[in-house]
Short mmCIF file of C-alpha atoms and ligand atoms in Angstrom, two decimals:
data_model
loop_
_atom_site.label_atom_id
_atom_site.label_comp_id
_atom_site.label_asym_id
_atom_site.label_seq_id
_atom_site.Cartn_x
_atom_site.Cartn_y
_atom_site.Cartn_z
CA UNK A 1 51.19 -5.87 53.19
CA UNK A 2 48.87 -3.12 52.02
CA UNK A 3 47.56 -2.83 48.47
CA UNK A 4 45.27 0.16 47.97
CA UNK A 5 44.61 0.27 51.70
CA UNK A 6 43.68 -3.44 51.92
CA UNK A 7 45.85 -6.03 53.61
CA UNK A 8 47.00 -8.95 51.41
CA UNK A 9 49.13 -12.06 51.52
CA UNK A 10 50.44 -13.59 48.27
CA UNK A 11 48.58 -16.85 48.89
CA UNK A 12 45.70 -17.72 51.19
CA UNK A 13 42.77 -20.06 51.71
CA UNK A 14 39.27 -19.30 52.90
CA UNK A 15 36.77 -21.07 55.14
CA UNK A 16 35.43 -23.05 52.15
CA UNK A 17 38.98 -24.34 51.65
CA UNK A 18 39.39 -22.44 48.40
CA UNK A 19 42.93 -21.35 47.56
CA UNK A 20 43.79 -17.92 46.11
CA UNK A 21 46.97 -16.27 44.90
CA UNK A 22 48.04 -12.88 43.65
CA UNK A 23 48.81 -13.44 39.96
CA UNK A 24 52.15 -11.64 39.70
CA UNK A 25 52.45 -11.78 35.93
CA UNK A 26 50.57 -8.53 35.47
CA UNK A 27 52.16 -6.41 38.19
CA UNK A 28 52.84 -3.54 38.54
CA UNK A 29 50.22 -2.59 35.96
CA UNK A 30 47.32 -4.81 37.01
CA UNK A 31 46.48 -6.34 40.37
CA UNK A 32 44.85 -9.72 39.73
CA UNK A 33 43.70 -12.34 42.24
CA UNK A 34 43.36 -15.90 40.91
CA UNK A 35 41.58 -18.87 42.42
CA UNK A 36 43.60 -22.09 42.10
CA UNK A 37 41.07 -24.91 42.16
CA UNK A 38 43.14 -27.97 41.25
CA UNK A 39 46.61 -29.39 41.69
CA UNK A 40 47.16 -29.19 37.93
CA UNK A 41 46.33 -25.49 38.03
CA UNK A 42 48.71 -25.02 40.94
CA UNK A 43 51.49 -26.75 39.00
CA UNK A 44 50.77 -24.47 36.04
CA UNK A 45 50.76 -21.39 38.28
CA UNK A 46 54.17 -22.31 39.69
CA UNK A 47 55.73 -23.32 36.35
CA UNK A 48 54.41 -20.30 34.42
CA UNK A 49 55.21 -17.95 37.30
CA UNK A 50 51.77 -16.66 38.21
CA UNK A 51 53.54 -16.82 41.54
CA UNK A 52 57.29 -17.02 42.02
CA UNK A 53 59.91 -16.62 44.73
CA UNK A 54 61.20 -19.54 46.76
CA UNK A 55 59.08 -19.10 49.88
CA UNK A 56 55.72 -18.72 48.20
CA UNK A 57 56.60 -21.57 45.82
CA UNK A 58 56.99 -23.80 48.91
CA UNK A 59 53.66 -22.70 50.35
CA UNK A 60 51.95 -23.13 46.96
CA UNK A 61 53.40 -26.63 46.70
CA UNK A 62 52.01 -27.44 50.15
CA UNK A 63 48.54 -26.33 49.02
CA UNK A 64 49.17 -28.32 45.83
CA UNK A 65 49.37 -31.51 47.88
CA UNK A 66 46.03 -30.67 49.51
CA UNK A 67 44.47 -30.03 46.09
CA UNK A 68 45.97 -33.27 44.74
CA UNK A 69 44.45 -35.18 47.66
CA UNK A 70 41.07 -33.56 47.03
CA UNK A 71 41.24 -34.07 43.24
CA UNK A 72 42.35 -37.70 43.32
CA UNK A 73 39.52 -38.85 45.62
CA UNK A 74 41.57 -41.69 47.07
CA UNK A 75 43.02 -42.90 43.76
CA UNK A 76 46.65 -43.27 44.90
CA UNK A 77 48.11 -43.58 41.40
CA UNK A 78 46.43 -40.35 40.37
CA UNK A 79 47.58 -38.65 43.59
CA UNK A 80 51.20 -39.66 42.92
CA UNK A 81 51.03 -38.58 39.26
CA UNK A 82 49.74 -35.15 40.31
CA UNK A 83 52.55 -34.82 42.86
CA UNK A 84 55.18 -35.86 40.30
CA UNK A 85 53.96 -33.10 37.99
CA UNK A 86 54.08 -30.61 40.89
CA UNK A 87 57.66 -31.63 41.77
CA UNK A 88 58.83 -30.97 38.22
CA UNK A 89 57.56 -27.40 37.95
CA UNK A 90 60.68 -25.48 39.06
CA UNK A 91 63.94 -27.21 39.85
CA UNK A 92 66.10 -24.70 41.74
CA UNK A 93 64.05 -23.52 44.73
CA UNK A 94 64.31 -26.33 47.28
CA UNK A 95 61.27 -24.90 49.07
CA UNK A 96 59.09 -26.62 46.46
CA UNK A 97 60.12 -30.07 47.64
CA UNK A 98 60.17 -28.93 51.27
CA UNK A 99 56.55 -27.71 51.03
CA UNK A 100 55.41 -30.99 49.45
CA UNK A 101 57.27 -33.09 52.04
CA UNK A 102 55.90 -31.06 54.97
CA UNK A 103 52.34 -32.00 53.99
CA UNK A 104 53.17 -35.57 52.95
CA UNK A 105 54.79 -36.11 56.35
CA UNK A 106 51.51 -35.19 58.04
CA UNK A 107 49.28 -37.48 55.97
CA UNK A 108 51.54 -40.51 55.89
CA UNK A 109 49.87 -43.50 57.49
CA UNK A 110 46.38 -41.93 57.43
CA UNK A 111 43.97 -44.36 55.74
CA UNK A 112 40.65 -42.52 55.61
CA UNK A 113 40.81 -40.28 52.50
CA UNK A 114 38.46 -37.63 53.85
CA UNK A 115 40.79 -37.30 56.80
CA UNK A 116 43.77 -37.14 54.42
CA UNK A 117 42.22 -34.16 52.61
CA UNK A 118 41.38 -32.41 55.87
CA UNK A 119 44.84 -32.98 57.37
CA UNK A 120 46.56 -31.90 54.14
CA UNK A 121 44.58 -28.65 54.12
CA UNK A 122 45.44 -27.87 57.73
CA UNK A 123 49.11 -28.76 57.15
CA UNK A 124 49.29 -26.42 54.14
CA UNK A 125 47.78 -23.65 56.23
CA UNK A 126 50.39 -24.30 58.90
CA UNK A 127 53.18 -24.12 56.33
CA UNK A 128 51.75 -20.78 55.18
CA UNK A 129 51.56 -19.41 58.72
CA UNK A 130 55.01 -20.78 59.64
CA UNK A 131 56.73 -19.16 56.68
CA UNK A 132 55.00 -15.87 57.42
CA UNK A 133 56.30 -15.88 60.99
CA UNK A 134 59.79 -16.91 59.93
CA UNK A 135 59.97 -13.98 57.50
CA UNK A 136 58.82 -11.64 60.27
CA UNK A 137 61.66 -12.92 62.48
CA UNK A 138 64.15 -12.42 59.63
CA UNK A 139 63.09 -8.76 59.68
CA UNK A 140 63.56 -8.50 63.42
CA UNK A 141 67.05 -10.01 63.32
CA UNK A 142 68.19 -8.27 60.14
CA UNK A 143 67.14 -4.78 61.15
CA UNK A 144 70.12 -4.65 63.55
CA UNK A 145 72.50 -4.56 60.57
CA UNK A 146 70.74 -1.52 59.12
CA UNK A 147 70.46 0.14 62.52
CA UNK A 148 74.21 -0.25 63.04
CA UNK A 149 75.00 1.24 59.63
CA UNK A 150 72.72 4.19 60.40
CA UNK A 151 74.39 4.80 63.77
CA UNK A 152 77.83 4.71 62.15
CA UNK A 153 76.87 6.90 59.21
CA UNK A 154 74.22 9.19 60.65
CA UNK A 155 72.62 9.38 57.24
CA UNK A 156 70.32 7.43 54.88
CA UNK A 157 71.34 3.76 54.58
CA UNK A 158 71.64 2.63 50.95
CA UNK A 159 70.72 -0.99 50.40
CA UNK A 160 71.08 -2.85 47.11
CA UNK A 161 68.84 -5.82 46.36
CA UNK A 162 68.48 -8.15 43.40
CA UNK A 163 65.33 -9.70 41.93
CA UNK A 164 62.32 -9.83 44.25
CA UNK A 165 62.87 -11.32 47.66
CA UNK A 166 60.03 -9.18 48.94
CA UNK A 167 56.61 -10.05 50.32
CA UNK A 168 55.44 -11.14 46.87
CA UNK A 169 58.12 -13.86 46.94
CA UNK A 170 56.93 -14.97 50.39
CA UNK A 171 53.57 -14.94 52.16
CA UNK A 172 54.28 -11.53 53.67
CA UNK A 173 57.26 -9.34 54.76
CA UNK A 174 59.75 -10.91 52.32
CA UNK A 175 63.19 -12.22 53.17
CA UNK A 176 65.65 -9.60 51.87
CA UNK A 177 63.05 -6.86 52.31
CA UNK A 178 61.91 -7.86 55.82
CA UNK A 179 64.78 -5.99 57.56
CA UNK A 180 64.16 -3.03 55.24
CA UNK A 181 60.45 -2.86 56.12
CA UNK A 182 61.32 -3.17 59.80
CA UNK A 183 63.93 -0.39 59.55
CA UNK A 184 61.41 1.85 57.81
CA UNK A 185 58.87 1.09 60.55
CA UNK A 186 61.42 2.09 63.20
CA UNK A 187 62.05 5.42 61.47
CA UNK A 188 65.53 4.60 60.14
CA UNK A 189 65.99 6.42 56.81
CA UNK A 190 66.62 3.88 54.04
CA UNK A 191 66.96 4.00 50.29
CA UNK A 192 66.93 0.87 48.13
CA UNK A 193 68.78 0.34 44.84
CA UNK A 194 66.53 -2.03 42.93
CA UNK A 195 68.25 -4.16 40.26
CA UNK A 196 65.75 -4.42 37.40
CA UNK A 197 66.68 -8.14 37.12
CA UNK A 198 66.47 -9.18 33.52
CA UNK A 199 65.05 -11.13 31.88
CA UNK A 200 61.71 -11.10 33.74
CA UNK A 201 62.38 -7.84 35.57
CA UNK A 202 61.17 -8.98 38.98
CA UNK A 203 63.08 -6.06 40.52
CA UNK A 204 61.67 -3.34 38.28
CA UNK A 205 58.16 -4.81 38.23
CA UNK A 206 57.71 -6.29 41.70
CA UNK A 207 60.26 -4.96 44.20
CA UNK A 208 59.77 -1.39 43.00
CA UNK A 209 55.96 -1.80 43.26
CA UNK A 210 56.23 -3.20 46.77
CA UNK A 211 58.53 -0.44 48.00
CA UNK A 212 56.38 2.22 46.39
CA UNK A 213 53.29 0.84 48.15
CA UNK A 214 55.09 0.91 51.49
CA UNK A 215 56.41 4.45 50.94
CA UNK A 216 60.07 3.41 50.93
CA UNK A 217 62.56 5.47 48.90
CA UNK A 218 64.02 3.45 46.06
CA UNK A 219 65.62 3.76 42.64
CA UNK A 220 65.43 1.19 39.85
CA UNK A 221 68.79 0.55 38.20
CA UNK A 222 69.94 -1.46 35.19
CA UNK A 223 71.46 -4.75 36.32
CA UNK A 224 75.02 -3.72 35.55
CA UNK A 225 74.97 -0.55 37.65
CA UNK A 226 75.71 -2.05 41.09
CA UNK A 227 79.50 -2.28 40.62
CA UNK A 228 79.74 1.39 39.68
CA UNK A 229 77.62 2.42 42.68
CA UNK A 230 79.78 0.37 45.03
CA UNK A 231 83.00 1.91 43.71
CA UNK A 232 81.57 5.31 44.59
CA UNK A 233 80.45 4.36 48.15
CA UNK A 234 76.80 4.59 47.18
CA UNK A 235 75.89 1.16 48.58
CA UNK A 236 76.18 0.46 52.33
CA UNK A 237 74.96 -3.13 52.26
CA UNK A 238 73.67 -5.71 49.80
CA UNK A 239 70.80 -7.95 50.94
CA UNK A 240 69.41 -10.66 48.65
CA UNK A 241 67.21 -13.73 49.02
CA UNK A 242 67.97 -17.35 48.18
CA UNK A 243 66.41 -20.29 46.40
CA UNK A 244 68.67 -23.02 47.77
CA UNK A 245 71.59 -22.94 50.18
CA UNK A 246 73.95 -25.88 50.64
CA UNK A 247 75.50 -27.24 53.82
CA UNK A 248 78.70 -25.26 53.28
CA UNK A 249 76.76 -22.06 52.55
CA UNK A 250 76.76 -21.78 48.74
CA UNK A 251 73.72 -19.80 47.60
CA UNK A 252 71.61 -20.23 44.48
CA UNK A 253 69.65 -17.07 43.76
CA UNK A 254 68.40 -15.20 40.70
CA UNK A 255 70.91 -14.99 37.85
CA UNK A 256 73.23 -12.03 38.41
CA UNK A 257 73.48 -12.37 42.18
CA UNK A 258 77.02 -13.78 41.94
CA UNK A 259 78.26 -10.71 40.05
CA UNK A 260 76.87 -8.46 42.79
CA UNK A 261 78.69 -10.52 45.40
CA UNK A 262 81.97 -10.19 43.49
CA UNK A 263 81.57 -6.43 43.22
CA UNK A 264 80.66 -6.22 46.91
CA UNK A 265 83.79 -8.17 47.90
CA UNK A 266 86.02 -5.99 45.72
CA UNK A 267 84.61 -2.84 47.33
CA UNK A 268 84.35 -3.97 50.95
CA UNK A 269 80.53 -3.80 50.93
CA UNK A 270 78.81 -6.33 53.27
CA UNK A 271 76.84 -8.92 51.31
CA UNK A 272 74.05 -10.67 53.25
CA UNK A 273 71.62 -13.40 52.24
CA UNK A 274 68.22 -13.54 53.99
CA UNK A 275 66.42 -16.87 54.16
CA UNK A 276 64.28 -19.10 56.36
CA UNK A 277 65.32 -22.63 57.32
CA UNK A 278 63.15 -24.07 54.52
CA UNK A 279 65.69 -22.84 51.94
CA UNK A 280 68.65 -24.82 53.31
CA UNK A 281 69.35 -28.05 51.45
CA UNK A 282 71.72 -29.85 53.78
CA UNK A 283 71.92 -32.85 51.46
CA UNK A 284 74.11 -30.79 49.10
CA UNK A 285 77.61 -29.45 49.70
CA UNK A 286 79.14 -27.84 46.59
CA UNK A 287 76.48 -25.52 45.18
CA UNK A 288 78.22 -24.92 41.87
CA UNK A 289 78.27 -28.56 40.84
CA UNK A 290 75.27 -29.87 42.76
CA UNK A 291 72.43 -27.32 42.68
CA UNK A 292 70.16 -27.83 39.64
CA UNK A 293 69.92 -24.58 37.69
CA UNK A 294 66.63 -23.89 35.95
CA UNK A 295 66.87 -23.31 32.22
CA UNK A 296 63.85 -21.28 31.10
CA UNK A 297 62.47 -20.30 27.71
CA UNK A 298 64.90 -18.22 25.59
CA UNK A 299 61.92 -16.03 24.70
CA UNK A 300 62.06 -14.49 28.18
CA UNK A 301 65.43 -13.02 27.11
CA UNK A 302 64.39 -12.19 23.57
CA UNK A 303 61.22 -10.32 24.56
CA UNK A 304 60.28 -7.80 27.26
CA UNK A 305 56.83 -7.12 28.64
CA UNK A 306 55.49 -3.69 29.53
CA UNK A 307 52.61 -1.25 29.38
CA UNK A 308 51.78 0.30 26.04
CA UNK A 309 48.99 2.82 26.42
CA UNK A 310 46.56 0.81 28.50
CA UNK A 311 47.59 -2.62 27.20
CA UNK A 312 50.24 -4.99 28.51
CA UNK A 313 52.37 -5.96 25.50
CA UNK A 314 55.47 -7.97 24.68
CA UNK A 315 58.13 -6.61 22.35
CA UNK A 316 61.02 -8.34 20.59
CA UNK A 317 64.43 -6.99 21.65
CA UNK A 318 66.90 -8.77 19.40
CA UNK A 319 67.01 -9.96 15.79
CA UNK A 320 64.25 -12.50 15.22
CA UNK A 321 66.83 -15.12 14.19
CA UNK A 322 69.27 -14.65 17.13
CA UNK A 323 69.29 -17.54 19.59
CA UNK A 324 69.23 -16.82 23.32
CA UNK A 325 69.80 -18.82 26.49
CA UNK A 326 68.10 -18.26 29.82
CA UNK A 327 69.71 -19.60 33.00
CA UNK A 328 67.36 -18.67 35.83
CA UNK A 329 69.85 -18.77 38.71
CA UNK A 330 73.53 -18.67 39.57
CA UNK A 331 75.49 -19.77 42.60
CA UNK A 332 77.36 -17.42 44.92
CA UNK A 333 80.07 -19.33 46.83
CA UNK A 334 80.01 -19.16 50.62
CA UNK A 335 83.30 -17.25 50.83
CA UNK A 336 81.71 -14.16 49.24
CA UNK A 337 78.89 -14.04 51.80
CA UNK A 338 79.13 -11.89 54.95
CA UNK A 339 76.35 -13.80 56.68
CA UNK A 340 72.89 -15.33 56.62
CA UNK A 341 69.94 -13.49 58.11
CA UNK A 342 67.62 -16.23 59.34
CA UNK A 343 64.61 -16.55 61.62
CA UNK A 344 66.98 -17.85 64.31
CA UNK A 345 69.48 -15.00 64.05
CA UNK A 346 72.39 -13.87 61.90
CA UNK A 347 75.04 -16.51 61.28
CA UNK A 348 78.28 -16.67 59.32
CA UNK A 349 78.22 -18.57 56.01
CA UNK A 350 80.10 -21.58 57.33
CA UNK A 351 79.05 -25.20 57.62
CA UNK A 352 79.39 -25.47 61.42
CA UNK A 353 77.10 -22.49 62.05
CA UNK A 354 74.52 -23.71 59.54
CA UNK A 355 74.48 -27.20 61.03
CA UNK A 356 74.36 -25.87 64.59
CA UNK A 357 71.13 -23.97 63.90
CA UNK A 358 69.50 -25.96 61.11
CA UNK A 359 71.13 -29.39 61.35
CA UNK A 360 67.97 -31.08 62.58
O1 LIG B 1 62.62 -16.88 39.32
P1 LIG B 1 62.07 -16.30 40.59
O2 LIG B 1 61.40 -15.00 40.39
O3 LIG B 1 61.26 -17.30 41.35
O4 LIG B 1 63.39 -16.03 41.44
C1 LIG B 1 63.23 -15.48 42.70
C2 LIG B 1 64.49 -15.16 43.37
O5 LIG B 1 65.57 -15.42 42.90
C3 LIG B 1 64.38 -14.60 44.73
O6 LIG B 1 65.49 -13.83 45.04
C4 LIG B 1 64.24 -15.71 45.72
O7 LIG B 1 63.26 -16.62 45.40
C5 LIG B 1 64.22 -15.25 47.08
S1 LIG B 1 62.93 -15.93 48.08
C6 LIG B 1 62.21 -14.76 48.96
#
């Protein structure tokens, strides 16, 4: 996607095998590129959310394995310790483990360590490229839903999204936003309701910034506004991303997603989840009891970050002594989901359909 007229991905590597990311902590106020030159730094970047969003977490983890191989210089114990630390950075997005396993699968059985490093680098690059193409395909399949709504309505299609499942959460295109970008490209008039997404405000900070850069009409709303908008026919479709989806179709996504799905069901608004195959975890069935939910620092709830004059500052929102709790994700049960928009097409949220397309 374009930033100030220059094309960017969220993560990339250069010919010297250096790895770079967009450091999302300072957006929308500052655009910062960071070099990640060790596996430990990559683990830090994932844990402290220099980058975030399931898809880019998976790609970052894949590059993390390459960096671990390079850093450990053939010391297998060190290599495994670095990977253990990487695995523990963020528990909910299954893409993290998927990205690590994709690279490990390619180096298993290779003895020569120089070759291991080289193969790991190439595998990470392939993961990056693969996820980019899968997100593009999600856009091409999902745009049909928006097109249909436009034909039926003959007017601007209003889409509600939660958190940031945009290109910043992926390598490019996004998952939930890919159909929106494609619709915009095809000249279909769209308007996006952007949930601010407390506590870290990924909607207000990141999704709004992305849409603004792409010239797409949007409005930032407080998280609790969606139900009201749906009751007044101001939302035509909800599209969100996912961090882990079980075999029966339960979806873990940013905290608050479940409430949007309930409101959508009550108001007859279609509720779609956009994801690539890397986000399915077919080893799990019941998402509510089985998906690990990340518990983050209470200070993310107690404080908010923003621009004050020309400085980025944090302010305290509640009494200093009040405790807070910060669940990062919730689970939306399969029965509230109209369908999955995937790189292989749109499928209903039922086990048979998931297994038919992603069972292998
Ligand atoms: O905590 P985050 O910012 O990593 O949570 C991100 C989300 O919940 C996204 O909706 C999700 O990762 C979708 S992936 C494109």
